[in-house]
Amino acid sequence: MPVEFLGIAATHDGSETTARSGGAFDKEYTLRLARAHEDHGWDRVLFAYGSGSPDPAPAAAYIASRLDRLQILLAHRPNVSYPTFAAKTFATLDQISEGRLTVHFITGGNDHEQGREGDMLTKDQRYARTREYIQIVKKIWTTHEPFDHEGEHYRFHDFVSDVFPAQQPRPDISFGGSSPAAYAAGGAEADIYCLWGEPLEKTAEQIEAVKAATKAAGRTDVPRIQVAFRPIIAPTEELAWEKARRTVGAIEARKASGEPVTRRHTGQAHPQNSGSQRLIAIAEAGERYDRALWTPTAAATGGAGNSNALVGTPETVAQALLDYYDLGVDILSARGYDLLGDAIDFGRHVIPIVREEVAGRDAERAARGAQTLAAARG
């Protein structure tokens, strides 16, 4: 199966290592970064969500109206709008993008961050709400007759939308999380299940947990698996590791100055969400895993989001990504610390290697399948 690459659609040039140079929404930079992804072999970009950050939906519409091929992954938190409103927003954006939209539903793993926008539910209650929310959105996208809904979190009567997605029957649903409640909700509703980069053994365990939850929900299909990393590449291994150490040094320097180093900084030393807890535990157990996984970047940010690095030459990082592909991962998310420069370098030097290797493996697999079929037919 062809591999896909997901980048980041940041609205400014700041990262964990560098303070932004302007406002939170820099229109020209947003377009420049998205165009760099489209021009260098990426499939889609993520418009992330933060309580105080620019609204990702109009930012995504702005990019969709100016680029022709780049697909959009739009992050959305169910607490910020009613599902009837959100479903229309998504359908309109899918029309603007001519069918290039995927929606990533964020349940929210931190009470403090959720509370910033008035969400006071417990974590498990939030997962139940997200599951109901996704079900409603799916129904609105595919139902042309008015209907009522009486659920635990939402109630409405005689609703029907007058705008439908360009994609038929609907856009894909993306979902992430590393707790039992997350596996249950995502296993039931997601087309794509997103994981943060962990060692191969632990990633394999999570994939099995997703499959088990999918089966428990009565599904016969399995969500596609996405895994996210922070690539740190250079022409030689020595230069790559020097760059990696400089990266952590820059993160630590910003922390020492009192600056928040992540977009959704909450001021809390110990994360509540299972994914971040897992990253911290992995970092405490060791710095290096497998071919190129490096954990000090996650440790330095407190396991904030996608924060484990892959370090090495483009060839080394490509082979590391292929190790995850061999586990069953077919969407690879990557975001550097120099957002624009790293997107270009990764697109030029890593993506072509991975695509070529995947095409070769798929061809070999198809040939073996044909041989097996021919032998069975005698």
mmCIF file of N, CA and C in Angstrom, residues 116 194 245 347:
data_model
loop_
_atom_site.group_PDB
_atom_site.id
_atom_site.type_symbol
_atom_site.label_atom_id
_atom_site.label_comp_id
_atom_site.label_asym_id
_atom_site.label_seq_id
_atom_site.Cartn_x
_atom_site.Cartn_y
_atom_site.Cartn_z
ATOM 1 N N ARG A 116 -9.660 26.018 29.779
ATOM 2 C CA ARG A 116 -9.451 27.347 29.206
ATOM 3 C C ARG A 116 -10.609 27.765 28.304
ATOM 4 N N CYS A 194 -4.070 7.657 15.119
ATOM 5 C CA CYS A 194 -2.788 8.360 15.196
ATOM 6 C C CYS A 194 -2.063 8.066 16.499
ATOM 7 N N ARG A 245 21.913 17.402 19.500
ATOM 8 C CA ARG A 245 22.303 17.962 20.806
ATOM 9 C C ARG A 245 22.070 19.467 20.851
ATOM 10 N N GLY A 347 11.527 16.621 2.569
ATOM 11 C CA GLY A 347 10.883 16.309 1.309
ATOM 12 C C GLY A 347 11.868 15.979 0.204
#
